[in-house]
Amino acid sequence: FSAEQVALMLVSRKDVKPESRFFRARFLPHLDSCLRQLNGTNAVLAAAEHQRISQFRKEDEPLLQQLWSLLVDTPLPARQTEEWKRLGFQGVDPVSDLRGNGMLGLHNLIYVARTHNQVCRGVVAEADSPAGLPL
């Protein structure tokens, strides 16, 4: 859709003359700008939703390694290991905890671990209980 089409639809319901100088000089450019921003927001939301429903694939395994290396100094012993519980995962396979958030959840965990690394490492260091401490 174009801004002009939307503008004409809006002004047909209001008392604005589309041939007026105000409409062409002020209203239409501002409406166009707003619609472009809304389209951009919709695109970001669609991309986030795609990530949320995306399932973990074998080629995504380096992302798990990246999360591990951001939070733990020792090498990851195996992809499926009890050690994931140290980071707050429920079981030996962190992928099973991502089922509700898909890849969006994993990307968010990596972002938080990278952006707030010292805080996250502190949480992991404090997680001494057998059940672990959710990150």
Tab-separated table of C-alpha atoms in Angstrom:
chain	number	residue	atom	x	y	z
A	1	PHE	CA	0.000	0.000	0.000
A	2	SER	CA	1.058	3.543	-0.526
A	3	ALA	CA	0.884	6.409	1.935
A	4	GLU	CA	-1.256	8.337	-0.505
A	5	GLN	CA	-3.815	5.524	-0.705
A	6	VAL	CA	-4.002	5.307	3.079
A	7	ALA	CA	-4.178	9.095	3.359
A	8	LEU	CA	-7.043	9.275	0.888
A	9	MET	CA	-8.892	6.593	2.813
A	10	LEU	CA	-8.372	8.515	6.066
A	11	VAL	CA	-9.419	11.891	4.700
A	12	SER	CA	-12.532	10.415	3.133
A	13	ARG	CA	-13.696	9.763	6.711
A	14	LYS	CA	-12.623	13.175	8.026
A	15	ASP	CA	-13.249	16.712	6.906
A	16	VAL	CA	-9.929	17.173	5.113
A	17	LYS	CA	-9.678	18.164	1.494
A	18	PRO	CA	-7.042	16.040	-0.272
A	19	GLU	CA	-6.393	18.840	-2.746
A	20	SER	CA	-5.514	21.283	0.056
A	21	ARG	CA	-2.017	22.583	0.477
A	22	PHE	CA	-1.913	21.272	4.060
A	23	PHE	CA	-2.668	17.754	2.869
A	24	ARG	CA	0.101	17.666	0.262
A	25	ALA	CA	2.739	19.675	2.133
A	26	ARG	CA	2.330	18.476	5.719
A	27	PHE	CA	-0.059	15.592	6.227
A	28	LEU	CA	1.061	13.252	3.461
A	29	PRO	CA	4.825	13.410	4.214
A	30	HIS	CA	4.236	12.796	7.931
A	31	LEU	CA	1.850	9.960	7.236
A	32	ASP	CA	4.343	8.422	4.831
A	33	SER	CA	7.042	8.593	7.501
A	34	CYS	CA	4.759	6.972	10.099
A	35	LEU	CA	3.736	4.197	7.722
A	36	ARG	CA	7.374	3.450	6.863
A	37	GLN	CA	8.174	3.169	10.570
A	38	LEU	CA	5.198	0.856	11.105
A	39	ASN	CA	6.292	-1.303	8.180
A	40	GLY	CA	9.793	-1.494	9.638
A	41	THR	CA	8.412	-2.456	13.041
A	42	ASN	CA	6.235	-5.128	11.441
A	43	ALA	CA	9.273	-6.529	9.642
A	44	VAL	CA	11.245	-6.738	12.907
A	45	LEU	CA	8.325	-8.415	14.664
A	46	ALA	CA	7.934	-10.911	11.820
A	47	ALA	CA	11.650	-11.748	11.972
A	48	ALA	CA	11.473	-12.220	15.758
A	49	GLU	CA	8.427	-14.476	15.414
A	50	HIS	CA	10.239	-16.510	12.765
A	51	GLN	CA	13.148	-16.986	15.180
A	52	ARG	CA	10.744	-17.912	17.992
A	53	ILE	CA	9.127	-20.705	16.002
A	54	SER	CA	12.371	-21.863	14.378
A	55	GLN	CA	13.514	-25.245	15.601
A	56	PHE	CA	17.081	-26.048	16.574
A	57	ARG	CA	19.104	-27.625	13.754
A	58	LYS	CA	22.453	-29.362	13.703
A	59	GLU	CA	24.073	-26.305	12.104
A	60	ASP	CA	22.969	-24.230	15.134
A	61	GLU	CA	25.223	-26.188	17.494
A	62	PRO	CA	28.001	-23.539	17.386
A	63	LEU	CA	25.521	-21.178	19.068
A	64	LEU	CA	25.337	-23.520	22.065
A	65	GLN	CA	29.124	-23.613	22.151
A	66	GLN	CA	29.183	-19.816	22.021
A	67	LEU	CA	26.762	-19.558	24.948
A	68	TRP	CA	28.840	-22.040	26.939
A	69	SER	CA	32.118	-20.254	26.258
A	70	LEU	CA	30.628	-16.911	27.271
A	71	LEU	CA	29.677	-18.266	30.689
A	72	VAL	CA	32.093	-21.074	31.573
A	73	ASP	CA	35.885	-21.133	31.394
A	74	THR	CA	36.187	-24.885	30.923
A	75	PRO	CA	35.559	-26.501	27.540
A	76	LEU	CA	32.126	-27.969	26.910
A	77	PRO	CA	32.604	-31.706	27.558
A	78	ALA	CA	29.808	-32.792	25.188
A	79	ARG	CA	26.750	-31.317	23.532
A	80	GLN	CA	24.529	-33.237	25.927
A	81	THR	CA	25.907	-33.141	29.430
A	82	GLU	CA	24.812	-32.675	33.046
A	83	GLU	CA	26.964	-29.533	33.031
A	84	TRP	CA	24.178	-27.570	31.282
A	85	LYS	CA	22.308	-27.633	34.593
A	86	ARG	CA	24.977	-25.250	35.947
A	87	LEU	CA	23.569	-22.653	33.575
A	88	GLY	CA	19.995	-23.281	34.675
A	89	PHE	CA	18.873	-25.698	31.995
A	90	GLN	CA	16.550	-28.427	33.219
A	91	GLY	CA	18.292	-31.396	31.677
A	92	VAL	CA	21.337	-32.618	29.835
A	93	ASP	CA	20.105	-31.264	26.488
A	94	PRO	CA	19.620	-27.480	26.494
A	95	VAL	CA	17.671	-27.704	23.238
A	96	SER	CA	14.724	-29.252	25.077
A	97	ASP	CA	14.406	-26.049	27.133
A	98	LEU	CA	14.236	-23.931	23.980
A	99	ARG	CA	11.011	-25.513	22.708
A	100	GLY	CA	8.803	-22.553	23.718
A	101	ASN	CA	11.113	-19.811	22.474
A	102	GLY	CA	12.904	-21.555	19.638
A	103	MET	CA	16.046	-19.958	18.339
A	104	LEU	CA	14.905	-16.551	19.609
A	105	GLY	CA	15.464	-17.809	23.154
A	106	LEU	CA	18.969	-19.004	22.355
A	107	HIS	CA	19.869	-15.760	20.585
A	108	ASN	CA	18.537	-13.794	23.568
A	109	LEU	CA	20.581	-15.864	26.028
A	110	ILE	CA	23.713	-15.251	23.952
A	111	TYR	CA	22.952	-11.528	23.782
A	112	VAL	CA	22.484	-11.249	27.553
A	113	ALA	CA	25.581	-13.375	28.245
A	114	ARG	CA	27.664	-11.207	25.911
A	115	THR	CA	26.252	-7.837	26.960
A	116	HIS	CA	26.189	-8.508	30.711
A	117	ASN	CA	28.952	-11.056	30.858
A	118	GLN	CA	30.332	-10.335	34.322
A	119	VAL	CA	26.873	-10.378	35.911
A	120	CYS	CA	25.976	-13.641	34.168
A	121	ARG	CA	29.267	-15.239	35.131
A	122	GLY	CA	28.608	-14.157	38.713
A	123	VAL	CA	25.199	-15.839	38.651
A	124	VAL	CA	26.739	-19.034	37.296
A	125	ALA	CA	29.461	-18.913	39.967
A	126	GLU	CA	26.830	-18.547	42.699
A	127	ALA	CA	24.770	-21.463	41.396
A	128	ASP	CA	26.089	-24.137	43.746
A	129	SER	CA	22.813	-25.856	44.512
A	130	PRO	CA	22.213	-29.302	42.977
A	131	ALA	CA	19.221	-27.985	41.029
A	132	GLY	CA	21.235	-25.143	39.559
A	133	LEU	CA	20.103	-21.560	39.261
A	134	PRO	CA	18.084	-20.506	36.199
A	135	LEU	CA	19.874	-17.866	34.197
